[in-house]
Coordinates of C-alpha atoms in Angstrom, one line a residue:
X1 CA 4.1 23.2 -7.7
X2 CA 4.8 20.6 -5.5
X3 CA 8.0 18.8 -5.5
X4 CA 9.9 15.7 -4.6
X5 CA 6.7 13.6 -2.8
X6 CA 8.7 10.7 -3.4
X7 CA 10.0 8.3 -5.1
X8 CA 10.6 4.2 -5.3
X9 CA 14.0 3.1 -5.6
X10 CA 14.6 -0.1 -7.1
X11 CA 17.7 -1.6 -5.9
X12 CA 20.7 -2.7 -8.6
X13 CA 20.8 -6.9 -8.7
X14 CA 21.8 -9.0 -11.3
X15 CA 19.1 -10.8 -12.9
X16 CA 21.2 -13.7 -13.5
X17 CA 22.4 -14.0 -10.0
X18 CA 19.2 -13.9 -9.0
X19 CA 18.4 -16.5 -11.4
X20 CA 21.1 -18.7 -10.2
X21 CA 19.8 -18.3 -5.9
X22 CA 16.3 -18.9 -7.4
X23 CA 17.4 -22.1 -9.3
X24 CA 19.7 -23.6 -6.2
X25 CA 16.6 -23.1 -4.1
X26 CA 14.0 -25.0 -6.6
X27 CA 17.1 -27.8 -6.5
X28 CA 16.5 -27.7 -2.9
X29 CA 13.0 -28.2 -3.3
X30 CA 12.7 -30.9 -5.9
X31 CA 15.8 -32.7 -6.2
X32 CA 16.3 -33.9 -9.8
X33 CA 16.2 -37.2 -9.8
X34 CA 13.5 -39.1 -11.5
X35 CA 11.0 -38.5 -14.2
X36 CA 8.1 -36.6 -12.4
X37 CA 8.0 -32.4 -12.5
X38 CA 11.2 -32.3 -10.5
X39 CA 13.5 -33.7 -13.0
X40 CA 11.2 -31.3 -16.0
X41 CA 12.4 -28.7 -13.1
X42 CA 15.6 -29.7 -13.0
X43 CA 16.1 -29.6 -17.0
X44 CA 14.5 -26.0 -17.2
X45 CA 16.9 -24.8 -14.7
X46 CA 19.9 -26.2 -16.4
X47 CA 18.9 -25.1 -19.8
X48 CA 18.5 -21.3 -17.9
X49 CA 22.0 -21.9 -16.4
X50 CA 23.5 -22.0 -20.0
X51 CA 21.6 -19.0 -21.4
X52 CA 19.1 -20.0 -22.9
X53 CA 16.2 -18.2 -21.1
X54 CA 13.1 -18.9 -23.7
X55 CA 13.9 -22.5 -24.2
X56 CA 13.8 -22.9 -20.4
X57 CA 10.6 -20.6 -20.0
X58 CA 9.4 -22.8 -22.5
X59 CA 9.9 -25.9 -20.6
X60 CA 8.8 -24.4 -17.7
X61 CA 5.4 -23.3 -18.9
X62 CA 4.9 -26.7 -20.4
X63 CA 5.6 -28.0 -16.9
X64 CA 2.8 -26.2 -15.5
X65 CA 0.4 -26.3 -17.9
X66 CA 0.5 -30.2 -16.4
X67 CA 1.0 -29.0 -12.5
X68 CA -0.2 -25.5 -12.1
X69 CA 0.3 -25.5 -8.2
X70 CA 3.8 -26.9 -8.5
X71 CA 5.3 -24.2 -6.3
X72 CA 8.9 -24.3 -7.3
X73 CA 8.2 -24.4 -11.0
X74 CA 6.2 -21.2 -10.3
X75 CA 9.0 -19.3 -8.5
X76 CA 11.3 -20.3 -10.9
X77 CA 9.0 -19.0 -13.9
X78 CA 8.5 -15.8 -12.0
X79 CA 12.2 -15.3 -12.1
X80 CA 12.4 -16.0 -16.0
X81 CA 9.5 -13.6 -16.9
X82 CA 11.6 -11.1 -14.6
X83 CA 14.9 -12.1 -16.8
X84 CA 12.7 -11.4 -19.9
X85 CA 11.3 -7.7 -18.8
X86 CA 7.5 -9.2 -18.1
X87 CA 7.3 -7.6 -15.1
X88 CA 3.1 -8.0 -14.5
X89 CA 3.7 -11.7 -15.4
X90 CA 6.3 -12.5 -13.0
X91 CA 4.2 -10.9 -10.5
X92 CA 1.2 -13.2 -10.9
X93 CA 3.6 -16.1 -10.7
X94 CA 5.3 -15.1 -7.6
X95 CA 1.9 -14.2 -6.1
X96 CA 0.1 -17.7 -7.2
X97 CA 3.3 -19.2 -5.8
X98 CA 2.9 -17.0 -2.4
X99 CA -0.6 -18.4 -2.1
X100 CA 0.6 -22.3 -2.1
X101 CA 3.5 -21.3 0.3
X102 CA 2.8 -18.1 2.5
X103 CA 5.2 -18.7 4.5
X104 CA 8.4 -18.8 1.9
X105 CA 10.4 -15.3 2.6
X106 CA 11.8 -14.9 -1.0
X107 CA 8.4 -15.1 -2.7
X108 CA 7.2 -13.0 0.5
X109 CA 10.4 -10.1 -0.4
X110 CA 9.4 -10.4 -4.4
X111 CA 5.4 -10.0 -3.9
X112 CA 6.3 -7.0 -1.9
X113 CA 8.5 -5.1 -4.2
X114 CA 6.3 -5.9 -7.0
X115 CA 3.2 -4.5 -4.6
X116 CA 4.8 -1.5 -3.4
X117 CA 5.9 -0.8 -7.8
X118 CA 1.7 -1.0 -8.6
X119 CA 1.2 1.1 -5.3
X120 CA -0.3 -1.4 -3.4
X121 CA 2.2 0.2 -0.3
X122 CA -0.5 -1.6 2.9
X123 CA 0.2 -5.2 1.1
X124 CA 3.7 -4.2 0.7
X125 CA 4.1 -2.6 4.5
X126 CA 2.1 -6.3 5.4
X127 CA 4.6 -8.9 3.5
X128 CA 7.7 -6.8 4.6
X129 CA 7.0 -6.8 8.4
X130 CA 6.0 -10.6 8.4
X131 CA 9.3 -11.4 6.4
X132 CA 11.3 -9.6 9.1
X133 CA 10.0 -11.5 11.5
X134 CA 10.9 -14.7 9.7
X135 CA 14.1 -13.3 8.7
X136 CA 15.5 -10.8 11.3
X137 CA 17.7 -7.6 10.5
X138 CA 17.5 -8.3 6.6
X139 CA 18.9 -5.1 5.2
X140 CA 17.2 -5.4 2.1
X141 CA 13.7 -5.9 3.2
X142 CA 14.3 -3.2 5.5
X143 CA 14.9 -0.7 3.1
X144 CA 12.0 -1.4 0.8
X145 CA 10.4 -1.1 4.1
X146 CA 11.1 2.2 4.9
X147 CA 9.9 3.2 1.2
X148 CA 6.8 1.6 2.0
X149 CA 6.2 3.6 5.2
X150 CA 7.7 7.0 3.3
X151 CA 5.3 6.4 0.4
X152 CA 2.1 5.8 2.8
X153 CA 3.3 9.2 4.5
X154 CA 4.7 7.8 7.5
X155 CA 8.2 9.8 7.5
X156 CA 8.9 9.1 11.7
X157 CA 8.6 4.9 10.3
X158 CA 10.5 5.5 7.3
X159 CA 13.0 7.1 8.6
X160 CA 13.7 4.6 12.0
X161 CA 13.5 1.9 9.5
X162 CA 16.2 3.3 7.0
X163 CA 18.4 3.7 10.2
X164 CA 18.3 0.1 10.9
X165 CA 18.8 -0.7 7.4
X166 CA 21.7 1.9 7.0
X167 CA 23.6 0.2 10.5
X168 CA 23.3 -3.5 9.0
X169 CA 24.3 -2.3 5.4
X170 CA 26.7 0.4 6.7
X171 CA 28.7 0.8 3.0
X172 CA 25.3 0.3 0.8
X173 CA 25.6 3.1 -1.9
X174 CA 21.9 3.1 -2.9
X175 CA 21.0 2.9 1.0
X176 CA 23.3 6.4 1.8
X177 CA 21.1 7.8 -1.0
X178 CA 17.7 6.8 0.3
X179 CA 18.6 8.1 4.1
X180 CA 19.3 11.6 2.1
X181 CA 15.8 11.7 0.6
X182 CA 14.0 10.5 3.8
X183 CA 15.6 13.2 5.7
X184 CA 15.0 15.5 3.4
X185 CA 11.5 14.5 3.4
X186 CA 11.2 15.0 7.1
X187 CA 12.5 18.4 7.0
X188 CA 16.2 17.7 7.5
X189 CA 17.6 19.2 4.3
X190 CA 21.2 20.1 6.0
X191 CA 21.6 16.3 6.6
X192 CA 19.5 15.0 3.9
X193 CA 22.2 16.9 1.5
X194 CA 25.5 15.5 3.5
X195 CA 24.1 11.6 3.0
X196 CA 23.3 12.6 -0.7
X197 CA 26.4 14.1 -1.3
X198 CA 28.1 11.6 0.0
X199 CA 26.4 9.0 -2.0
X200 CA 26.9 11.1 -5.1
X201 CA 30.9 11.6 -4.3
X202 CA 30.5 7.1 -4.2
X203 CA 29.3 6.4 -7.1
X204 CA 28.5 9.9 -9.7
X205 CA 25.9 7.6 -11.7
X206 CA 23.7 6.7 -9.1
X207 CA 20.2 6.7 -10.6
X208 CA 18.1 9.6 -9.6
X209 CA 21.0 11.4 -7.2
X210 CA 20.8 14.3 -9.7
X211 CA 16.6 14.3 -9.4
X212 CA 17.5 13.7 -5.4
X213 CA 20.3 16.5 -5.1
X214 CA 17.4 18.8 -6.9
X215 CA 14.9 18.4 -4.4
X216 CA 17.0 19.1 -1.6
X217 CA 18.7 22.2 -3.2
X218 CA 15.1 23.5 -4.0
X219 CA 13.8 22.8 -0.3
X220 CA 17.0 24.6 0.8
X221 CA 16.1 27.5 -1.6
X222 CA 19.7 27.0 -3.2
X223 CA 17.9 27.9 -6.2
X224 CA 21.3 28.1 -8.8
X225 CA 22.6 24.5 -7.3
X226 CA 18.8 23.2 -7.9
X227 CA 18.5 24.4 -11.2
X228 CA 22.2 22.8 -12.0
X229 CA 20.8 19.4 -11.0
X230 CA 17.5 19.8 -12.3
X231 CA 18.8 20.3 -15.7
X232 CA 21.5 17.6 -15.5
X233 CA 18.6 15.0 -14.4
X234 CA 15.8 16.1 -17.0
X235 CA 18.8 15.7 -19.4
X236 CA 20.2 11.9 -18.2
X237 CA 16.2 11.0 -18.3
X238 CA 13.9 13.3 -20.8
X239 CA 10.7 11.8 -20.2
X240 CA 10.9 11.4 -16.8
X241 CA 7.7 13.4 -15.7
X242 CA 9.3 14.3 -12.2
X243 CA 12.2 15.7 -13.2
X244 CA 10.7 17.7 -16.2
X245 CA 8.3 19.2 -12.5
X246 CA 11.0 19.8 -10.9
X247 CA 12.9 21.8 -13.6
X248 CA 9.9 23.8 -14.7
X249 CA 9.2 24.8 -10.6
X250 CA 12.5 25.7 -9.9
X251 CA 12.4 28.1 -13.9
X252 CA 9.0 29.7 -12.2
X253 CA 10.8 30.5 -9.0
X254 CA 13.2 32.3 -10.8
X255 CA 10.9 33.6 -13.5
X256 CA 12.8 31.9 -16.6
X257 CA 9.6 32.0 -18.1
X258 CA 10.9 31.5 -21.5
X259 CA 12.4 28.6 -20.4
X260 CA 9.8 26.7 -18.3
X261 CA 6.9 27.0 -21.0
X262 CA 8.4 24.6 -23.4
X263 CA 9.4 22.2 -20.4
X264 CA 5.5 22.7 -19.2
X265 CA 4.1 21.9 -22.7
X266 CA 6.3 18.7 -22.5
X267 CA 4.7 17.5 -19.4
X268 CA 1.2 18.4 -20.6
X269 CA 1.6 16.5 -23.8
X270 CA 2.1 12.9 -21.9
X271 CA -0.2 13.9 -18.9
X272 CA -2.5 16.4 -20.6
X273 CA -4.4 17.1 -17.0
X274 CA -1.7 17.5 -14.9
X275 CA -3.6 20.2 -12.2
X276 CA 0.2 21.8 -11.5
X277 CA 1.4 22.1 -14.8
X278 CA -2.2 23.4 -16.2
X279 CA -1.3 26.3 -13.5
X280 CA 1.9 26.5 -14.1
X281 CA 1.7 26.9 -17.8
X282 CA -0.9 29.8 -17.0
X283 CA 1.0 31.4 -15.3
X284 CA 4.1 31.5 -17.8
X285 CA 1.8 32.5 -20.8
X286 CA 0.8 35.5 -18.4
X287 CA 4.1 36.3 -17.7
X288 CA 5.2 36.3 -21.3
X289 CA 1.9 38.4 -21.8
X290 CA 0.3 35.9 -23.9
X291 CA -3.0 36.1 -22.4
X292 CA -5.5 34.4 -24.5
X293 CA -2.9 31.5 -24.2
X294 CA -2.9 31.9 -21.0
X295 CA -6.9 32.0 -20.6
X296 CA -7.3 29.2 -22.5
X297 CA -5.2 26.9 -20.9
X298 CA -6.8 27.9 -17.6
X299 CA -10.5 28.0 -18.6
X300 CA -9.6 24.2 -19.3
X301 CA -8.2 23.7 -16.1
X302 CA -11.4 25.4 -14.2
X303 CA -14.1 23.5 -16.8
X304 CA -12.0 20.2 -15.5
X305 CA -11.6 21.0 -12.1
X306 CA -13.4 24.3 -10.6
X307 CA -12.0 24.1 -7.2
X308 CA -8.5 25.1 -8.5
X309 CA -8.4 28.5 -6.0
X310 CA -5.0 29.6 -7.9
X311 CA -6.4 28.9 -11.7
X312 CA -9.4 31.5 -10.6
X313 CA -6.9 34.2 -9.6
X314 CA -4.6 33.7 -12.8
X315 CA -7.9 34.1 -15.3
X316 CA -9.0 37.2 -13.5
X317 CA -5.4 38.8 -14.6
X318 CA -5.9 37.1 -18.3
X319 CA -9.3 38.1 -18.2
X320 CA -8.4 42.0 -17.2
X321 CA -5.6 42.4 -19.6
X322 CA -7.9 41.0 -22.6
X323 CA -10.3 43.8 -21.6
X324 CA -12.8 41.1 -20.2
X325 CA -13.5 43.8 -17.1
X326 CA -17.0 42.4 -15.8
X327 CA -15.5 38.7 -16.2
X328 CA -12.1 39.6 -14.2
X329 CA -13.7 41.1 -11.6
X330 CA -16.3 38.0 -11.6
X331 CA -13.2 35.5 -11.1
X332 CA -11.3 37.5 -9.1
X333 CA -14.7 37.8 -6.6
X334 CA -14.7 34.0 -6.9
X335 CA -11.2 33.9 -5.7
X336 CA -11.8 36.1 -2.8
X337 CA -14.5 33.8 -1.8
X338 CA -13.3 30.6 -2.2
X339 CA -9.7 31.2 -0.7
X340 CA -11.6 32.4 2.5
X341 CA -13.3 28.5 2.6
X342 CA -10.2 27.1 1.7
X343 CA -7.8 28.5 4.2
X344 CA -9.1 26.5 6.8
X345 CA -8.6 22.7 4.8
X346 CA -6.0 20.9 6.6
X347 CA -2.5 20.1 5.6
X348 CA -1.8 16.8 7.5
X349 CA -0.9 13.7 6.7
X350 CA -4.0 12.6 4.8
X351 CA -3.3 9.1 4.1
X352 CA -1.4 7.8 7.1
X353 CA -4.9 9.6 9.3
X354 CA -7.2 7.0 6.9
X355 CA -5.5 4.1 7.6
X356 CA -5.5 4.7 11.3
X357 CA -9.1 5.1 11.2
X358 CA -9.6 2.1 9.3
X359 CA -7.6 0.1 11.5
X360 CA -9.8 1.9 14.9
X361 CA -13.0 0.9 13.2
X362 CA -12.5 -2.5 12.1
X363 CA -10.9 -2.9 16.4
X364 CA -14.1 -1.3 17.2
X365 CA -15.9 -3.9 15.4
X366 CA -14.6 -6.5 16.3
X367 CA -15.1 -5.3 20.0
X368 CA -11.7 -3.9 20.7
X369 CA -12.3 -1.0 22.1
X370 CA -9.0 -0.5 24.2
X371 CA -7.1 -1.3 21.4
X372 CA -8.8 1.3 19.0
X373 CA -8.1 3.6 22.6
X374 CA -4.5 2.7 22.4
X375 CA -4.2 3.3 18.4
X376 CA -5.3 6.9 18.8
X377 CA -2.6 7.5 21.9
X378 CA 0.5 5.9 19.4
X379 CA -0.8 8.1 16.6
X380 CA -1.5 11.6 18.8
X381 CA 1.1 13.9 18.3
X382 CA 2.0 17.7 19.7
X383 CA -1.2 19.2 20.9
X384 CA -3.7 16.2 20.1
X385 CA -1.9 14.0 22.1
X386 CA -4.2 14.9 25.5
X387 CA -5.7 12.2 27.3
X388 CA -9.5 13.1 26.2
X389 CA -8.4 13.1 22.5
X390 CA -8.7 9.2 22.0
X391 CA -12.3 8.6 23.8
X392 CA -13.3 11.4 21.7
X393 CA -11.7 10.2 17.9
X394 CA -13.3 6.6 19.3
X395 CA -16.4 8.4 20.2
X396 CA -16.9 10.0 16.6
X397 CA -15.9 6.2 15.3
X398 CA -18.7 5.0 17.4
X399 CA -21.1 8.2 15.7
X400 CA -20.1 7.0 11.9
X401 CA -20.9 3.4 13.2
X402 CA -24.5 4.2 14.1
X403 CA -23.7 3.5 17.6
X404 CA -24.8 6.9 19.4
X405 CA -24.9 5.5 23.2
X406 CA -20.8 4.2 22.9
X407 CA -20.8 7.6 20.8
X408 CA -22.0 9.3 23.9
X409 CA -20.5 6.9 26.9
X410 CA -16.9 7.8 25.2
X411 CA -17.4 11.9 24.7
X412 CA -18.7 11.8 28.0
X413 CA -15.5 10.0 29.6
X414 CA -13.6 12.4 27.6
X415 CA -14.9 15.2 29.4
X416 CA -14.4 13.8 32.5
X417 CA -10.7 12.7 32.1
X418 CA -10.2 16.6 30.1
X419 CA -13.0 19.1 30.8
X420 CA -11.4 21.5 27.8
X421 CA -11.1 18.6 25.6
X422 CA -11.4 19.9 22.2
X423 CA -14.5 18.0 19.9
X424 CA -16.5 16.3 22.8
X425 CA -19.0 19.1 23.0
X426 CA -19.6 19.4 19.6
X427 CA -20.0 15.9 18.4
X428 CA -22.4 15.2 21.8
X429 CA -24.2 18.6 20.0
X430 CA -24.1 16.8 16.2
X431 CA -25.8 13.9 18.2
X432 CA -28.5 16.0 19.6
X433 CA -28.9 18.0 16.4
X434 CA -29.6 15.0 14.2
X435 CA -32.5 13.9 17.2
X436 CA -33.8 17.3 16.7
X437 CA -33.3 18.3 20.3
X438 CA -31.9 22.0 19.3
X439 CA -32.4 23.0 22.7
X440 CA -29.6 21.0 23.5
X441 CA -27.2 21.2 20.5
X442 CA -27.1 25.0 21.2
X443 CA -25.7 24.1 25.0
X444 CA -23.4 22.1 23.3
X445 CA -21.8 24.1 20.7
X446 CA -21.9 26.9 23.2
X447 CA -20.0 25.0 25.8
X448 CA -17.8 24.2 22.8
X449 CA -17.1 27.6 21.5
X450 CA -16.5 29.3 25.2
X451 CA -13.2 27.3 25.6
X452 CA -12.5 27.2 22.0
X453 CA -13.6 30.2 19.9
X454 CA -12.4 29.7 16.6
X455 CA -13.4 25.7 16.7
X456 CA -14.5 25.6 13.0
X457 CA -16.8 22.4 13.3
X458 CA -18.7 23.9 16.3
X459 CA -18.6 27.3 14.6
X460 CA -20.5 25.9 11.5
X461 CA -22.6 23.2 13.5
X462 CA -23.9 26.5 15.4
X463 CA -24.6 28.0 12.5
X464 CA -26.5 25.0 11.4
X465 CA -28.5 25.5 14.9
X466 CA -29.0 28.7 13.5
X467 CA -30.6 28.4 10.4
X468 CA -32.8 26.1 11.4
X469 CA -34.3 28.4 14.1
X470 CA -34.3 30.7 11.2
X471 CA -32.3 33.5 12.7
X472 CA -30.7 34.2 9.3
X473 CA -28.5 36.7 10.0
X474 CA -26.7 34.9 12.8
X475 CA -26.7 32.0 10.8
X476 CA -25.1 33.4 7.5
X477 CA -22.5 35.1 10.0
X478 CA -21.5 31.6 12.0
X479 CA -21.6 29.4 8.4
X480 CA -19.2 31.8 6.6
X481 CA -16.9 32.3 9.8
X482 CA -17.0 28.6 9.6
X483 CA -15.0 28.2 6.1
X484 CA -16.9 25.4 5.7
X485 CA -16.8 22.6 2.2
X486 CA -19.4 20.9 3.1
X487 CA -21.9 20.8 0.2
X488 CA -24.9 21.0 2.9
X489 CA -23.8 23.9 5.3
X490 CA -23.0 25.6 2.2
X491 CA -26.7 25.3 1.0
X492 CA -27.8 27.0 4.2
X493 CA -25.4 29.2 3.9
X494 CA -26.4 30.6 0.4
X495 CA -30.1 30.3 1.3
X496 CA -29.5 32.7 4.5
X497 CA -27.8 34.9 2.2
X498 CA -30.9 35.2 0.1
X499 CA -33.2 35.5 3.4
X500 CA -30.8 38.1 4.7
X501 CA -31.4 40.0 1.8
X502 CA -27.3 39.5 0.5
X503 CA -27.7 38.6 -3.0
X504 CA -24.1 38.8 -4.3
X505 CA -22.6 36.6 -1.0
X506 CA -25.1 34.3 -2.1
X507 CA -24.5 33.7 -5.3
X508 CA -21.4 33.6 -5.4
X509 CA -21.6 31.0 -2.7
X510 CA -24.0 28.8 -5.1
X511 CA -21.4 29.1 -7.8
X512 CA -19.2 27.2 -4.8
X513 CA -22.0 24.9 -4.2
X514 CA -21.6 23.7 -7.9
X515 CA -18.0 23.7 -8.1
X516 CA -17.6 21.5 -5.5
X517 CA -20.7 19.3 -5.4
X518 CA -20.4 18.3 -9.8
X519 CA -21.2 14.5 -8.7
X520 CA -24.0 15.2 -6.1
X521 CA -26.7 15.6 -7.9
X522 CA -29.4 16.6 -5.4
X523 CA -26.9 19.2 -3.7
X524 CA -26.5 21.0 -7.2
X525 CA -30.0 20.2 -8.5
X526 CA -31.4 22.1 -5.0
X527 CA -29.0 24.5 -5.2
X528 CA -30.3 25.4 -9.0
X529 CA -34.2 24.9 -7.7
X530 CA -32.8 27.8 -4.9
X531 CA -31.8 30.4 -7.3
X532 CA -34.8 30.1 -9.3
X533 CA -36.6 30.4 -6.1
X534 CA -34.9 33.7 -5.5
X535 CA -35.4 35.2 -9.1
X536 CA -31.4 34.1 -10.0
X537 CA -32.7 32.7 -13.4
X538 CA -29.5 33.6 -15.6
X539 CA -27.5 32.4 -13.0
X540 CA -29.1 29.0 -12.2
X541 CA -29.3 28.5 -15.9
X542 CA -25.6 29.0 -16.3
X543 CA -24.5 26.8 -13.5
X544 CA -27.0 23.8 -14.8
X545 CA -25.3 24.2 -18.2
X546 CA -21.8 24.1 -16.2
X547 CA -22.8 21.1 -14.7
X548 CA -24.1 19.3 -17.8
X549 CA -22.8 21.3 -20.9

């Protein structure tokens, strides 16, 4: 199970103080004098100021009911409904207020936090860096900041940004513990542990440090202090969801199996398809040798999600010690199979590689093509960060666009500025395999593959090549070599199975087909036409009926 992803921390204020700042800048504002909304202001706020919050939310509804785009009255309200615990609402006010003044750095800080809370972490990472600029070196938008960056996945950001926030607020408490967990986060568990320590030492009730002190002790595979603070933080908070995670991973790891099932069971009865703790309960009941438990939690799992590689290996041992012989060795086969596709599936940063892309396409469309060139050399790192690498990432940008001659102009240039630039070949090769010219997408994948052997696109994109010059063998051999996911390859892959005359390989690969194509209906209803083509009835009728049950 995964652990410690991470977390928002919301910073300790006092709601009346803020009250107060928010009030003495409405005062600003309006005035008082008079009989107009500024004076209604004016008595809300001093109604607020001498406790009584409803009467003055009261007053101040009232207000705008009469001037709904009366700015301050809409700041202020936002910092009642705050008071009151109506979080959503004082969101919409403070955002409503935003849109009449976009420029006011309070409502610009409040939006933020209350973006980055619903996930909204690009908004947030937006509002943040246009209220530094407006107000320089602010600690605390700095260190929602570097949440913001953490959260999206950025870890180098977060942690620059924390720095800076940790040098201006040098004594902050909640800031010490935040530059633990970012460290952490990046790999630095020796230092991540000193800052959280530290913090912990301060102030022994620091919300989370327990949770925090966890994570790191687990990383650090200190499995006794982990378990320690695990307990002590899914103690302080019960439902808390990530420390109940925690606890139960760090039980598995040292096989308290007794232990971790009812902590599992807890999870799965707020979040009844949690993927991790579906596994992880699994795996207890086998341990504790309570295997139709075990199988039926699992079978659940795979009906909800087939492509759960580790769920596949944990039935076939349920499966074998119910006696279930021909169905164990049917998962276990399944296993086998899928785990060789899914070796190859990438373990970067998934989110942060999204948003780059999204910011190079819209550059490219507006006709920014240096920039977009740029983008790609900031974000290149260790062995990507060639000088080919961006003309090629722009050139594939270009290929998604429907553009093929930039496609082409920027592979080419690639090639010319790095001959062994890895991708050019084989994305000039997709271009000349979607024209048809085979000819030519063979030279290309072959130029590919003699600098780069194991290149998995070129090595299933050859295969492709392959099965359409219906060379079946060769083309089952490069497919499968390929580990590929796509729904598509994998089609020709089980069909050259069939033509090759390997009926198991292929239908176990149709069964993989299904698993992961459940909401493409013409991959799974051509994959179910193929069997039947190849005399696979029981089969294709079992797959249709786990498809539509």
């Amino acid at each position: 199970m995964a652990v410690g992803t991470g977390t928002l921390m919301v910073r300790r204020v006092t709601i009346a103080g803020l009250l107060v700042c928010v009030a003495a800048a409405c005062l600003a504002q309006t005035g008082g004098g008079g009989t107009g909304p500024g004076a209604q202001l004016h008595e809300a706020i001093a109604v607020a100021q001498r406790g009584d919050v409803n009467r003055a939310y009261s007053l101040t509804d009232q207000l705008l009911q009469q001037h709904p785009d009366f700015e301050p009255a809409l700041k202020f309200e936002g910092a009642l409904l705050e008071q009151m615990g109506r979080g959503a609402d004082a969101a919409a006010a403070f955002e409503h207020a935003l849109k009449l003044s976009p420029n006011d750095p309070e409502l610009m800080f409040k939006v933020g936090v209350y973006q980055l809370v619903t996930g909204d972490k690009d908004e947030a990472i937006a509002l943040f860096v246009h209220r530094l600029k407006l107000v320089p070196q602010d600690a605390d938008t700095l260190f929602y900041l570097a949440q913001a960056y953490h959260l999206k996945g950025d870890n180098d950001l977060a942690l620059k940004t924390i720095r800076e926030c940790q040098r201006l607020d040098p004594t902050n408490i909640d800031v010490w513990q935040k530059y633990g967990e970012l460290l952490c986060s990046s790999g630095d568990n020796e230092g991540g542990l000193k800052w959280l320590l530290k913090a912990q030492q301060a102030d022994p009730k620091l919300d989370r440090i327990d949770y925090d002190l966890g994570v790191a002790s687990f990383r650090s595979m200190d499995l006794t202090g982990a378990l320690q603070y695990a307990t002590k933080a899914a103690e302080l908070r019960p439902n808390d969801l990530n420390a109940l995670e925690l606890l139960a991973s760090i039980q598995v790891k040292l096989a308290m199996w007794q232990d971790a099932e009812p902590v599992f069971k807890k999870i799965l009865a707020v979040r009844g398809d949690d993927v991790p703790s579906m596994i992880g309960l699994g795996h207890t009941e086998l341990e504790l040798k309570n295997y139709q438990q075990a199988a039926d939690v699992l079978e659940k799992l795979i009906q909800q999600d087939p492509t759960q590689v580790l769920a596949h290996f944990y039935l076939s041992r349920a499966y074998l010690r119910l006696g279930r012989a021909a169905d164990a060795q049917h998962e276990a086969d399944l296993h086998s199979k899928m785990l060789e596709q899914v070796s190859s599936t990438p373990n970067g940063n998934e989110e942060l590689e999204k948003a780059t892309w999204k910011q190079a396409r819209q550059l490219l469309s507006d006709k920014q093509e240096p920039a977009a060139l740029q983008l790609f050399r900031d974000r290149s790192t260790g062995p990507y960060a060639t000088p080919g690498n961006p003309y090629v990432l722009v050139g594939v940008l270009y290929m998604n666009m429907e553009r093929p001659e930039d496609a082409a102009r920027c592979l080419n240039e690639a090639l010319k500025l790095e001959p062994n630039v890895r991708g050019a070949h084989t994305y000039l090769g997709m271009m000349a395999l979607q024209q048809g010219d085979l000819d030519k997408a063979d030279a290309e994948f072959t130029a590919e593959l003699a600098h780069d052997p194991n290149y998995q696109t070129a090595v299933a994109e050859l295969g492709e090549v392959r099965y359409r010059q219906k060379r079946w063998s060769e083309a089952a051999e490069q497919l499968s070599r390929s580990r590929t996911m796509v729904p598509s390859l994998l089609y020709m892959l089980c069909d050259s199975y069939f033509q090759a005359g390997k009926t198991k390989d292929a239908d176990l690969t149709a069964e993989l087909i299904i698993d992961y194509s459940k909401n493409e209906p013409e991959v799974v209803q051509g994959t179910i036409e193929l069997l039947k083509k190849n005399q696979q009835t029981d089969l294709a009728q079992r797959l249709a009926t786990k498809v539509h049950p």
